[in-house]
């Protein structure tokens, strides 16, 4: 397949994460442990968009009739008798670009080879490992080398997803608000440009081609002068209507009125997520191979000095003619470049090191909405149940109960090496109680947990294909976010209730 | 889930760009019918549901008459265009079959269960329509890249390689001597005539392109559209009083290089990265290359329609729109970006489709476990939408009540069985008045607002209905006394049968909502382009059916079908 074909086949998704994201995908290596239906649904969503390589660890389990019934990807035509082998066969046919390997060694062997794990971009565990020791060992290894661990699980109508990732710095969050017009704080060149346009002198044609951002800035400044305060959107709209309208057909004025809300946006304000990153940046020296944390410090220096972040340079489409729009675009681009240069100089002067222009550009363009996720290795946080029990929203508690239910299920599995059935209800409940005692979180059994445990027993460990497809879709999506390091990843746990079609997320 | 019978509908064939999210299709299935391939792939896996594939357009009433839809317990929409979605919505309103309406765009998606007349229908919330541009902006005064792309795709391309673009050629003014104002029109007409000449030169060249090809026709095309036409525009001074003037292309600067490439035969090897903005020379090279390739193809394919996944067509549109942008001092775009603009591309990825397909199937359970009780199911069902914002992965809300002013579901409607070949309008009118007890008289019109009868328009009375409508058409009936409200009757043709009108409870007359203004002058508008904001579109999806340990009622086979109908966009 030549380059053109690759572009074409992945065209619809490259528009979501750009060629750089696609490159991350095709260079990635994913490990999957336990090839059940949830796992195969997850893998399907990684094979189709073209990850580089997938390694399946399934301890040479044989295909059972049960597997055949619940999975799309285990045809009985293949001569291979292992579940992983058959799955690899079917998946390979989906996309020849992806290399799919079946690991012959068992997990317990591999856990003694820490270096084995460093090639992976992400490790997915479906269902449960054999015992608590394996779980702890694996999580320790991956935590140490900062490889993302994703646990995905589905039984009956319920599913959970948990991400354990020591640290993730996401620059390209694809936030919808990166447009930065600076209506309230025009820089000198922009102010000069705005002042050079005298609305009263323009003929109707040119007047209707003045971009709305210029109109809004002018109105903002006039009203601000009058009242000494930041004007309200309705005052701006009124002003446009009464003092600027000429023939009622100026579409640029319509745009300005529609977007009058922008005058409330204080350019000096930064989101809380960025404040936290700044605080953390103070005493984080980062790793030697990533310029992220030094750049955060440079950014903080810049912000401290100017009271403003560097300009994102992203300008929305506006009603205008080519000339005026291009003039404006150039002003915004020049300012972006100037701010970027300043950041670069601070970075080089004060923190040394080098940074590529493309990384710097991405960083400056997206800096306002960057996110840093700090994960946790814990399975549970004691305060969660108390918080949710006091919460008004019963659905959140019921979703948290599902998560707790799966924790109990895991303990049960470690203890009995099988999944519970209807006759195990009391054992499962006992397990849940001891689990809750362990976390010392609750005095009483949470409302609704019993129902969840009953439902889990009723499912007799079976995976419902529909729910697998759904949680497999969500898991696949999160893996792609982790690999491309684009879009905001789940932080860091969710459960899904298929009966009510409702999901809940928490941070542990 | 073990549904009894599932019918899969799709009019499209498989394209390479579908493979990034379709686990039922393989490389070898490209160009095969989507419906047939999907069914084959699923049948391959053993389960109990009976699967039937239909390759065809959902809106084709011959292949899919109303009776076809009435045979199903539920309809699943996974459509990618507004027209077909509105159509199926209406079909469900007539047949009262529940509809699972779903769509995705990028990482967002939604599933809306629709229980006709109990919950919000697809038309209850107005959908935004794509942006449209005035013809003169496209033809004479472009100011944005999108204007140039529209020009290249909707005007130049069909003019040269397709069946023409009559909609963009202004009709003659009524008074031909009306000079001043009509300058632009006359100018366009002359341009159009010259283009027809060019088209002939292309057709001639297509026949002649043999061993020693003569590419001079490409030179004439370039000179005409990028130099002469612009010079002509410049002569219309009133256009440029408050705009900056375009600069005609000086082709002689480049013609030598191009000529060398043509002579050496290397021109067809030109390939620009789709992520880079090309120089003028590179765009010219691409233009020449794609024109030659398209011309050669014309020998086999009489007409070529623009398709964003047709590389030659894309290169042609990309290079010609960029050359035009250059002339008008508008920023150039990469081929990748032009594809987005010209193709109205909706990003799509396997994960979101998997999630929404899962929800769609999951939502259907409410209906079946309630014993097909729409009231119970409507109460239990939730509208689901997901976002890329992780704090709100899965959002659900109760199904809303129908919008009282909805143009589709606020109207009382039913199906009228009759023989359109013999039943006259007069007899039909009489039957209506008797059946629904109209005080005095009715007015009858077609769904496109053609009046067939009212008290002072009796010309058609003795003609049979078949003179005005076909099987499956809708007639609007209103009370001339304005006592009863309007109704809609879907006409189902039953040859040789007596007329049977549906039992309806018609509410009192309501003032009709003012039609919203749509664009100022409809005939002046070129529809197209701009991402269709607010319209979530799923362009295909998987069959989320599977054997499970769930107790499904095996004794009553359940019918389910899904529609997967890619009409325009993909
Ligand atoms: Zn409606």
mmCIF file of N, CA, C and O in Angstrom, chain A residues 1 8-9 11-17 19 44 48 69-73 93-94 205 317-318 322-323 326 458 462 464-466 470 473-474 476-478 488-490 496 498 501-502 505, chain B residues 1 17 19-21 23 26-27 45 106 143-144 242 244 275 308-309 329 336 339-340 345 347-349 351-352 355 358-359 361-362 390-391 393 396 543 545-549 551 570:
data_model
loop_
_atom_site.group_PDB
_atom_site.id
_atom_site.type_symbol
_atom_site.label_atom_id
_atom_site.label_comp_id
_atom_site.label_asym_id
_atom_site.label_seq_id
_atom_site.Cartn_x
_atom_site.Cartn_y
_atom_site.Cartn_z
ATOM 1 N N UNK A 1 0.837 -1.202 0.000
ATOM 2 C CA UNK A 1 0.000 0.000 0.000
ATOM 3 C C UNK A 1 0.871 1.250 0.000
ATOM 4 O O UNK A 1 1.728 1.412 0.856
ATOM 5 N N UNK A 8 -5.695 7.891 2.123
ATOM 6 C CA UNK A 8 -7.088 7.730 1.766
ATOM 7 C C UNK A 8 -7.843 6.845 2.750
ATOM 8 O O UNK A 8 -8.938 7.151 3.181
ATOM 9 N N UNK A 9 -7.220 5.743 3.126
ATOM 10 C CA UNK A 9 -7.899 4.816 4.013
ATOM 11 C C UNK A 9 -8.172 5.444 5.364
ATOM 12 O O UNK A 9 -9.210 5.213 5.959
ATOM 13 N N UNK A 11 -8.269 8.711 5.873
ATOM 14 C CA UNK A 11 -8.630 10.116 5.672
ATOM 15 C C UNK A 11 -9.610 10.646 6.712
ATOM 16 O O UNK A 11 -9.434 11.712 7.276
ATOM 17 N N UNK A 12 -10.681 9.884 6.973
ATOM 18 C CA UNK A 12 -11.744 10.409 7.838
ATOM 19 C C UNK A 12 -11.299 10.573 9.285
ATOM 20 O O UNK A 12 -11.890 11.326 10.039
ATOM 21 N N UNK A 13 -10.300 9.833 9.715
ATOM 22 C CA UNK A 13 -9.854 9.976 11.097
ATOM 23 C C UNK A 13 -8.666 10.923 11.217
ATOM 24 O O UNK A 13 -8.495 11.568 12.249
ATOM 25 N N UNK A 14 -7.860 11.012 10.136
ATOM 26 C CA UNK A 14 -6.728 11.947 10.168
ATOM 27 C C UNK A 14 -7.259 13.359 10.378
ATOM 28 O O UNK A 14 -6.603 14.215 10.956
ATOM 29 N N UNK A 15 -8.495 13.580 9.951
ATOM 30 C CA UNK A 15 -9.096 14.890 10.182
ATOM 31 C C UNK A 15 -9.384 15.134 11.656
ATOM 32 O O UNK A 15 -9.683 16.241 12.052
ATOM 33 N N UNK A 16 -9.331 14.115 12.468
ATOM 34 C CA UNK A 16 -9.519 14.290 13.900
ATOM 35 C C UNK A 16 -8.199 14.500 14.625
ATOM 36 O O UNK A 16 -8.128 15.224 15.604
ATOM 37 N N UNK A 17 -7.161 13.786 14.192
ATOM 38 C CA UNK A 17 -5.925 13.895 14.968
ATOM 39 C C UNK A 17 -4.704 14.220 14.104
ATOM 40 O O UNK A 17 -3.582 14.080 14.591
ATOM 41 N N UNK A 19 -2.011 14.244 10.637
ATOM 42 C CA UNK A 19 -1.018 13.217 10.290
ATOM 43 C C UNK A 19 -0.072 12.886 11.449
ATOM 44 O O UNK A 19 0.375 11.746 11.569
ATOM 45 N N UNK A 44 -10.530 -4.505 17.996
ATOM 46 C CA UNK A 44 -11.094 -4.159 16.689
ATOM 47 C C UNK A 44 -10.987 -2.661 16.447
ATOM 48 O O UNK A 44 -10.616 -2.208 15.370
ATOM 49 N N UNK A 48 -8.613 -1.280 13.238
ATOM 50 C CA UNK A 48 -9.167 -0.524 12.112
ATOM 51 C C UNK A 48 -8.469 0.831 11.908
ATOM 52 O O UNK A 48 -8.083 1.142 10.790
ATOM 53 N N UNK A 69 -19.912 -18.290 20.845
ATOM 54 C CA UNK A 69 -21.246 -17.717 20.817
ATOM 55 C C UNK A 69 -21.225 -16.216 21.050
ATOM 56 O O UNK A 69 -22.060 -15.501 20.527
ATOM 57 N N UNK A 70 -20.261 -15.747 21.845
ATOM 58 C CA UNK A 70 -20.354 -14.336 22.219
ATOM 59 C C UNK A 70 -19.384 -13.441 21.477
ATOM 60 O O UNK A 70 -19.373 -12.242 21.688
ATOM 61 N N UNK A 71 -18.546 -13.972 20.600
ATOM 62 C CA UNK A 71 -17.615 -13.078 19.937
ATOM 63 C C UNK A 71 -17.756 -13.100 18.425
ATOM 64 O O UNK A 71 -17.908 -14.150 17.813
ATOM 65 N N UNK A 72 -17.690 -11.941 17.852
ATOM 66 C CA UNK A 72 -17.712 -11.761 16.409
ATOM 67 C C UNK A 72 -16.419 -12.231 15.770
ATOM 68 O O UNK A 72 -16.341 -12.481 14.600
ATOM 69 N N UNK A 73 -15.386 -12.295 16.568
ATOM 70 C CA UNK A 73 -14.051 -12.433 16.002
ATOM 71 C C UNK A 73 -13.428 -13.799 16.168
ATOM 72 O O UNK A 73 -12.258 -13.985 15.952
ATOM 73 N N UNK A 93 -6.977 -9.867 9.271
ATOM 74 C CA UNK A 93 -7.695 -9.676 8.014
ATOM 75 C C UNK A 93 -8.362 -8.303 7.949
ATOM 76 O O UNK A 93 -8.624 -7.779 6.880
ATOM 77 N N UNK A 94 -8.635 -7.723 9.116
ATOM 78 C CA UNK A 94 -9.300 -6.411 9.132
ATOM 79 C C UNK A 94 -8.408 -5.313 8.604
ATOM 80 O O UNK A 94 -8.884 -4.352 8.021
ATOM 81 N N UNK A 205 -20.333 49.772 1.378
ATOM 82 C CA UNK A 205 -19.716 48.499 0.999
ATOM 83 C C UNK A 205 -18.552 48.162 1.936
ATOM 84 O O UNK A 205 -18.500 47.088 2.519
ATOM 85 N N UNK A 317 -13.500 32.455 11.293
ATOM 86 C CA UNK A 317 -13.944 32.989 10.019
ATOM 87 C C UNK A 317 -14.869 34.173 10.294
ATOM 88 O O UNK A 317 -15.653 34.140 11.225
ATOM 89 N N UNK A 318 -14.710 35.237 9.509
ATOM 90 C CA UNK A 318 -15.583 36.399 9.733
ATOM 91 C C UNK A 318 -16.065 36.944 8.407
ATOM 92 O O UNK A 318 -15.385 36.850 7.397
ATOM 93 N N UNK A 322 -11.511 40.048 1.341
ATOM 94 C CA UNK A 322 -10.207 39.420 1.446
ATOM 95 C C UNK A 322 -9.176 40.340 2.071
ATOM 96 O O UNK A 322 -8.459 39.966 2.989
ATOM 97 N N UNK A 323 -9.170 41.578 1.560
ATOM 98 C CA UNK A 323 -8.151 42.514 1.996
ATOM 99 C C UNK A 323 -8.135 42.706 3.515
ATOM 100 O O UNK A 323 -7.116 42.552 4.178
ATOM 101 N N UNK A 326 -7.357 39.493 5.484
ATOM 102 C CA UNK A 326 -5.938 39.109 5.433
ATOM 103 C C UNK A 326 -5.091 40.032 6.301
ATOM 104 O O UNK A 326 -4.178 39.600 7.011
ATOM 105 N N UNK A 458 -26.378 -12.775 38.714
ATOM 106 C CA UNK A 458 -27.344 -13.248 37.728
ATOM 107 C C UNK A 458 -26.689 -13.419 36.361
ATOM 108 O O UNK A 458 -27.036 -14.309 35.588
ATOM 109 N N UNK A 462 -21.126 -13.911 32.329
ATOM 110 C CA UNK A 462 -21.191 -13.866 30.876
ATOM 111 C C UNK A 462 -21.087 -12.433 30.362
ATOM 112 O O UNK A 462 -21.539 -11.495 30.994
ATOM 113 N N UNK A 464 -22.122 -9.687 27.659
ATOM 114 C CA UNK A 464 -23.204 -9.391 26.737
ATOM 115 C C UNK A 464 -22.580 -8.642 25.566
ATOM 116 O O UNK A 464 -21.994 -7.579 25.744
ATOM 117 N N UNK A 465 -22.733 -9.176 24.373
ATOM 118 C CA UNK A 465 -21.977 -8.610 23.263
ATOM 119 C C UNK A 465 -22.177 -7.117 23.083
ATOM 120 O O UNK A 465 -21.259 -6.345 22.864
ATOM 121 N N UNK A 466 -23.443 -6.731 23.189
ATOM 122 C CA UNK A 466 -23.787 -5.335 23.012
ATOM 123 C C UNK A 466 -23.010 -4.398 23.944
ATOM 124 O O UNK A 466 -22.496 -3.351 23.545
ATOM 125 N N UNK A 470 -19.887 -1.639 23.251
ATOM 126 C CA UNK A 470 -19.945 -0.265 23.733
ATOM 127 C C UNK A 470 -18.713 0.110 24.562
ATOM 128 O O UNK A 470 -18.042 1.106 24.291
ATOM 129 N N UNK A 473 -15.707 0.256 22.544
ATOM 130 C CA UNK A 473 -15.600 1.509 21.814
ATOM 131 C C UNK A 473 -14.980 2.586 22.684
ATOM 132 O O UNK A 473 -14.074 3.306 22.266
ATOM 133 N N UNK A 474 -15.449 2.661 23.913
ATOM 134 C CA UNK A 474 -14.920 3.687 24.822
ATOM 135 C C UNK A 474 -13.462 3.401 25.157
ATOM 136 O O UNK A 474 -12.614 4.294 25.108
ATOM 137 N N UNK A 476 -11.295 1.717 23.383
ATOM 138 C CA UNK A 476 -10.497 1.984 22.186
ATOM 139 C C UNK A 476 -10.226 3.474 22.048
ATOM 140 O O UNK A 476 -9.107 3.900 21.755
ATOM 141 N N UNK A 477 -11.259 4.252 22.267
ATOM 142 C CA UNK A 477 -11.121 5.695 22.158
ATOM 143 C C UNK A 477 -10.082 6.235 23.141
ATOM 144 O O UNK A 477 -9.271 7.089 22.806
ATOM 145 N N UNK A 478 -10.114 5.731 24.369
ATOM 146 C CA UNK A 478 -9.155 6.205 25.371
ATOM 147 C C UNK A 478 -7.736 5.790 25.011
ATOM 148 O O UNK A 478 -6.785 6.549 25.199
ATOM 149 N N UNK A 488 -8.672 15.047 25.632
ATOM 150 C CA UNK A 488 -8.529 14.831 27.064
ATOM 151 C C UNK A 488 -8.944 13.395 27.434
ATOM 152 O O UNK A 488 -10.060 12.976 27.162
ATOM 153 N N UNK A 489 -8.020 12.698 28.030
ATOM 154 C CA UNK A 489 -8.259 11.313 28.403
ATOM 155 C C UNK A 489 -9.141 11.236 29.642
ATOM 156 O O UNK A 489 -9.147 12.158 30.460
ATOM 157 N N UNK A 490 -9.847 10.144 29.776
ATOM 158 C CA UNK A 490 -10.626 9.875 30.980
ATOM 159 C C UNK A 490 -9.692 9.916 32.193
ATOM 160 O O UNK A 490 -8.645 9.287 32.198
ATOM 161 N N UNK A 496 -20.297 1.928 33.621
ATOM 162 C CA UNK A 496 -21.414 2.079 32.708
ATOM 163 C C UNK A 496 -22.544 1.145 33.101
ATOM 164 O O UNK A 496 -22.329 -0.030 33.385
ATOM 165 N N UNK A 498 -25.751 -0.387 31.653
ATOM 166 C CA UNK A 498 -26.479 -0.631 30.408
ATOM 167 C C UNK A 498 -27.979 -0.677 30.594
ATOM 168 O O UNK A 498 -28.731 -0.532 29.635
ATOM 169 N N UNK A 501 -28.573 2.958 30.626
ATOM 170 C CA UNK A 501 -27.770 3.647 29.611
ATOM 171 C C UNK A 501 -27.094 4.882 30.189
ATOM 172 O O UNK A 501 -27.149 5.970 29.643
ATOM 173 N N UNK A 502 -26.484 4.718 31.365
ATOM 174 C CA UNK A 502 -25.921 5.862 32.057
ATOM 175 C C UNK A 502 -24.487 5.583 32.479
ATOM 176 O O UNK A 502 -24.181 4.500 32.968
ATOM 177 N N UNK A 505 -18.264 9.029 35.966
ATOM 178 C CA UNK A 505 -16.799 9.024 36.017
ATOM 179 C C UNK A 505 -16.319 9.606 37.343
ATOM 180 O O UNK A 505 -16.979 10.451 37.939
ATOM 181 N N UNK B 1 -28.343 -10.083 19.904
ATOM 182 C CA UNK B 1 -29.566 -10.048 20.685
ATOM 183 C C UNK B 1 -30.614 -11.003 20.158
ATOM 184 O O UNK B 1 -31.737 -11.030 20.677
ATOM 185 N N UNK B 17 -12.029 4.476 1.916
ATOM 186 C CA UNK B 17 -12.064 5.322 3.108
ATOM 187 C C UNK B 17 -13.079 4.840 4.150
ATOM 188 O O UNK B 17 -13.206 5.429 5.203
ATOM 189 N N UNK B 19 -12.859 1.729 5.310
ATOM 190 C CA UNK B 19 -12.249 0.599 6.004
ATOM 191 C C UNK B 19 -11.686 0.952 7.373
ATOM 192 O O UNK B 19 -11.433 0.067 8.175
ATOM 193 N N UNK B 20 -11.526 2.246 7.650
ATOM 194 C CA UNK B 20 -10.944 2.595 8.947
ATOM 195 C C UNK B 20 -11.929 2.409 10.085
ATOM 196 O O UNK B 20 -11.612 2.632 11.234
ATOM 197 N N UNK B 21 -13.174 2.051 9.757
ATOM 198 C CA UNK B 21 -14.134 1.906 10.852
ATOM 199 C C UNK B 21 -15.138 0.802 10.620
ATOM 200 O O UNK B 21 -16.158 0.718 11.274
ATOM 201 N N UNK B 23 -15.704 -3.149 10.470
ATOM 202 C CA UNK B 23 -15.056 -4.449 10.636
ATOM 203 C C UNK B 23 -15.724 -5.541 9.825
ATOM 204 O O UNK B 23 -15.272 -6.678 9.813
ATOM 205 N N UNK B 26 -13.631 -5.832 4.015
ATOM 206 C CA UNK B 26 -12.208 -6.018 3.813
ATOM 207 C C UNK B 26 -11.781 -5.285 2.548
ATOM 208 O O UNK B 26 -12.609 -4.915 1.729
ATOM 209 N N UNK B 27 -10.472 -5.189 2.404
ATOM 210 C CA UNK B 27 -9.905 -4.580 1.208
ATOM 211 C C UNK B 27 -10.539 -5.168 -0.062
ATOM 212 O O UNK B 27 -10.879 -4.454 -0.985
ATOM 213 N N UNK B 45 -21.001 -15.576 10.724
ATOM 214 C CA UNK B 45 -20.935 -15.923 12.146
ATOM 215 C C UNK B 45 -22.271 -16.565 12.480
ATOM 216 O O UNK B 45 -23.311 -16.092 12.064
ATOM 217 N N UNK B 106 -17.012 12.767 14.165
ATOM 218 C CA UNK B 106 -15.775 12.730 14.934
ATOM 219 C C UNK B 106 -15.961 11.931 16.203
ATOM 220 O O UNK B 106 -16.427 10.805 16.167
ATOM 221 N N UNK B 143 -14.079 35.937 -2.140
ATOM 222 C CA UNK B 143 -13.211 36.566 -1.146
ATOM 223 C C UNK B 143 -12.664 35.563 -0.144
ATOM 224 O O UNK B 143 -11.895 35.916 0.729
ATOM 225 N N UNK B 144 -13.093 34.297 -0.256
ATOM 226 C CA UNK B 144 -12.595 33.286 0.673
ATOM 227 C C UNK B 144 -12.249 32.020 -0.102
ATOM 228 O O UNK B 144 -12.831 31.765 -1.151
ATOM 229 N N UNK B 242 -15.061 49.125 -4.669
ATOM 230 C CA UNK B 242 -14.661 49.002 -3.257
ATOM 231 C C UNK B 242 -13.999 47.662 -2.964
ATOM 232 O O UNK B 242 -13.928 47.226 -1.832
ATOM 233 N N UNK B 244 -10.557 45.037 -3.977
ATOM 234 C CA UNK B 244 -9.278 45.046 -4.680
ATOM 235 C C UNK B 244 -9.399 44.169 -5.916
ATOM 236 O O UNK B 244 -10.085 43.155 -5.913
ATOM 237 N N UNK B 275 -0.372 17.692 2.230
ATOM 238 C CA UNK B 275 -0.291 18.490 3.452
ATOM 239 C C UNK B 275 0.446 19.804 3.249
ATOM 240 O O UNK B 275 0.612 20.570 4.178
ATOM 241 N N UNK B 308 -14.989 13.266 -3.949
ATOM 242 C CA UNK B 308 -13.823 13.701 -3.183
ATOM 243 C C UNK B 308 -12.774 12.609 -3.066
ATOM 244 O O UNK B 308 -11.617 12.874 -2.789
ATOM 245 N N UNK B 309 -13.165 11.370 -3.263
ATOM 246 C CA UNK B 309 -12.194 10.291 -3.179
ATOM 247 C C UNK B 309 -11.643 9.903 -4.552
ATOM 248 O O UNK B 309 -10.917 8.937 -4.681
ATOM 249 N N UNK B 329 -6.009 37.017 -4.746
ATOM 250 C CA UNK B 329 -5.261 37.331 -3.535
ATOM 251 C C UNK B 329 -5.921 36.752 -2.281
ATOM 252 O O UNK B 329 -6.075 37.411 -1.261
ATOM 253 N N UNK B 336 -5.372 18.511 1.203
ATOM 254 C CA UNK B 336 -6.100 17.930 2.338
ATOM 255 C C UNK B 336 -7.238 18.854 2.789
ATOM 256 O O UNK B 336 -8.357 18.422 3.039
ATOM 257 N N UNK B 339 -9.988 19.122 0.160
ATOM 258 C CA UNK B 339 -10.833 17.929 0.214
ATOM 259 C C UNK B 339 -11.908 18.088 1.282
ATOM 260 O O UNK B 339 -13.073 17.744 1.086
ATOM 261 N N UNK B 340 -11.497 18.621 2.420
ATOM 262 C CA UNK B 340 -12.448 18.846 3.522
ATOM 263 C C UNK B 340 -13.567 19.807 3.091
ATOM 264 O O UNK B 340 -14.736 19.550 3.333
ATOM 265 N N UNK B 345 -16.565 16.745 4.366
ATOM 266 C CA UNK B 345 -16.183 15.507 5.031
ATOM 267 C C UNK B 345 -16.497 15.546 6.512
ATOM 268 O O UNK B 345 -16.170 16.491 7.213
ATOM 269 N N UNK B 347 -15.568 13.827 9.879
ATOM 270 C CA UNK B 347 -14.589 12.894 10.431
ATOM 271 C C UNK B 347 -15.296 11.676 11.013
ATOM 272 O O UNK B 347 -16.396 11.800 11.549
ATOM 273 N N UNK B 348 -14.685 10.528 10.892
ATOM 274 C CA UNK B 348 -15.333 9.325 11.401
ATOM 275 C C UNK B 348 -14.280 8.344 11.873
ATOM 276 O O UNK B 348 -13.206 8.238 11.307
ATOM 277 N N UNK B 349 -14.597 7.654 12.939
ATOM 278 C CA UNK B 349 -13.634 6.742 13.521
ATOM 279 C C UNK B 349 -14.384 5.552 14.111
ATOM 280 O O UNK B 349 -15.553 5.666 14.492
ATOM 281 N N UNK B 351 -14.217 3.908 16.886
ATOM 282 C CA UNK B 351 -14.644 3.891 18.295
ATOM 283 C C UNK B 351 -16.019 4.511 18.494
ATOM 284 O O UNK B 351 -16.892 3.903 19.112
ATOM 285 N N UNK B 352 -16.213 5.724 17.968
ATOM 286 C CA UNK B 352 -17.489 6.402 18.178
ATOM 287 C C UNK B 352 -18.633 5.598 17.557
ATOM 288 O O UNK B 352 -19.713 5.482 18.131
ATOM 289 N N UNK B 355 -19.545 2.779 19.813
ATOM 290 C CA UNK B 355 -20.282 3.203 20.997
ATOM 291 C C UNK B 355 -21.735 3.498 20.638
ATOM 292 O O UNK B 355 -22.673 3.035 21.297
ATOM 293 N N UNK B 358 -23.734 0.483 19.716
ATOM 294 C CA UNK B 358 -24.062 -0.226 20.945
ATOM 295 C C UNK B 358 -25.268 0.397 21.636
ATOM 296 O O UNK B 358 -26.197 -0.306 22.029
ATOM 297 N N UNK B 359 -25.274 1.706 21.731
ATOM 298 C CA UNK B 359 -26.404 2.392 22.365
ATOM 299 C C UNK B 359 -27.690 2.167 21.585
ATOM 300 O O UNK B 359 -28.762 1.981 22.153
ATOM 301 N N UNK B 361 -28.591 -0.315 19.683
ATOM 302 C CA UNK B 361 -29.129 -1.652 19.917
ATOM 303 C C UNK B 361 -29.675 -1.770 21.338
ATOM 304 O O UNK B 361 -30.743 -2.351 21.573
ATOM 305 N N UNK B 362 -28.939 -1.181 22.273
ATOM 306 C CA UNK B 362 -29.341 -1.247 23.677
ATOM 307 C C UNK B 362 -30.700 -0.574 23.888
ATOM 308 O O UNK B 362 -31.565 -1.079 24.598
ATOM 309 N N UNK B 390 -14.248 14.250 28.898
ATOM 310 C CA UNK B 390 -14.291 13.025 29.680
ATOM 311 C C UNK B 390 -15.180 13.095 30.911
ATOM 312 O O UNK B 390 -15.683 12.081 31.352
ATOM 313 N N UNK B 391 -15.372 14.296 31.461
ATOM 314 C CA UNK B 391 -16.218 14.370 32.648
ATOM 315 C C UNK B 391 -17.649 14.002 32.286
ATOM 316 O O UNK B 391 -18.438 13.617 33.131
ATOM 317 N N UNK B 393 -18.834 11.767 29.650
ATOM 318 C CA UNK B 393 -18.680 10.812 28.563
ATOM 319 C C UNK B 393 -20.001 10.449 27.937
ATOM 320 O O UNK B 393 -20.214 10.487 26.757
ATOM 321 N N UNK B 396 -27.277 11.376 29.230
ATOM 322 C CA UNK B 396 -28.585 10.883 28.839
ATOM 323 C C UNK B 396 -29.646 11.866 29.289
ATOM 324 O O UNK B 396 -29.455 12.601 30.250
ATOM 325 N N UNK B 543 -23.303 -4.027 12.609
ATOM 326 C CA UNK B 543 -24.491 -4.685 13.112
ATOM 327 C C UNK B 543 -24.232 -5.166 14.515
ATOM 328 O O UNK B 543 -23.527 -6.136 14.727
ATOM 329 N N UNK B 545 -25.365 -7.109 16.633
ATOM 330 C CA UNK B 545 -26.243 -8.162 17.074
ATOM 331 C C UNK B 545 -25.405 -9.363 17.452
ATOM 332 O O UNK B 545 -24.405 -9.670 16.850
ATOM 333 N N UNK B 546 -25.873 -10.047 18.422
ATOM 334 C CA UNK B 546 -25.027 -11.084 18.957
ATOM 335 C C UNK B 546 -25.839 -12.024 19.798
ATOM 336 O O UNK B 546 -26.803 -11.649 20.428
ATOM 337 N N UNK B 547 -25.433 -13.225 19.784
ATOM 338 C CA UNK B 547 -26.074 -14.191 20.657
ATOM 339 C C UNK B 547 -25.656 -13.878 22.092
ATOM 340 O O UNK B 547 -24.523 -13.549 22.357
ATOM 341 N N UNK B 548 -26.559 -13.937 22.995
ATOM 342 C CA UNK B 548 -26.178 -13.650 24.362
ATOM 343 C C UNK B 548 -26.990 -14.520 25.293
ATOM 344 O O UNK B 548 -27.896 -15.219 24.880
ATOM 345 N N UNK B 549 -26.641 -14.430 26.535
ATOM 346 C CA UNK B 549 -27.371 -15.227 27.497
ATOM 347 C C UNK B 549 -28.617 -14.516 28.007
ATOM 348 O O UNK B 549 -29.253 -14.956 28.942
ATOM 349 N N UNK B 551 -32.331 -13.365 28.314
ATOM 350 C CA UNK B 551 -33.572 -14.050 27.963
ATOM 351 C C UNK B 551 -34.331 -13.224 26.940
ATOM 352 O O UNK B 551 -34.874 -12.196 27.254
ATOM 353 N N UNK B 570 -20.904 10.394 0.997
ATOM 354 C CA UNK B 570 -19.736 9.519 1.026
ATOM 355 C C UNK B 570 -19.605 8.718 -0.256
ATOM 356 O O UNK B 570 -20.459 8.015 -0.630
#
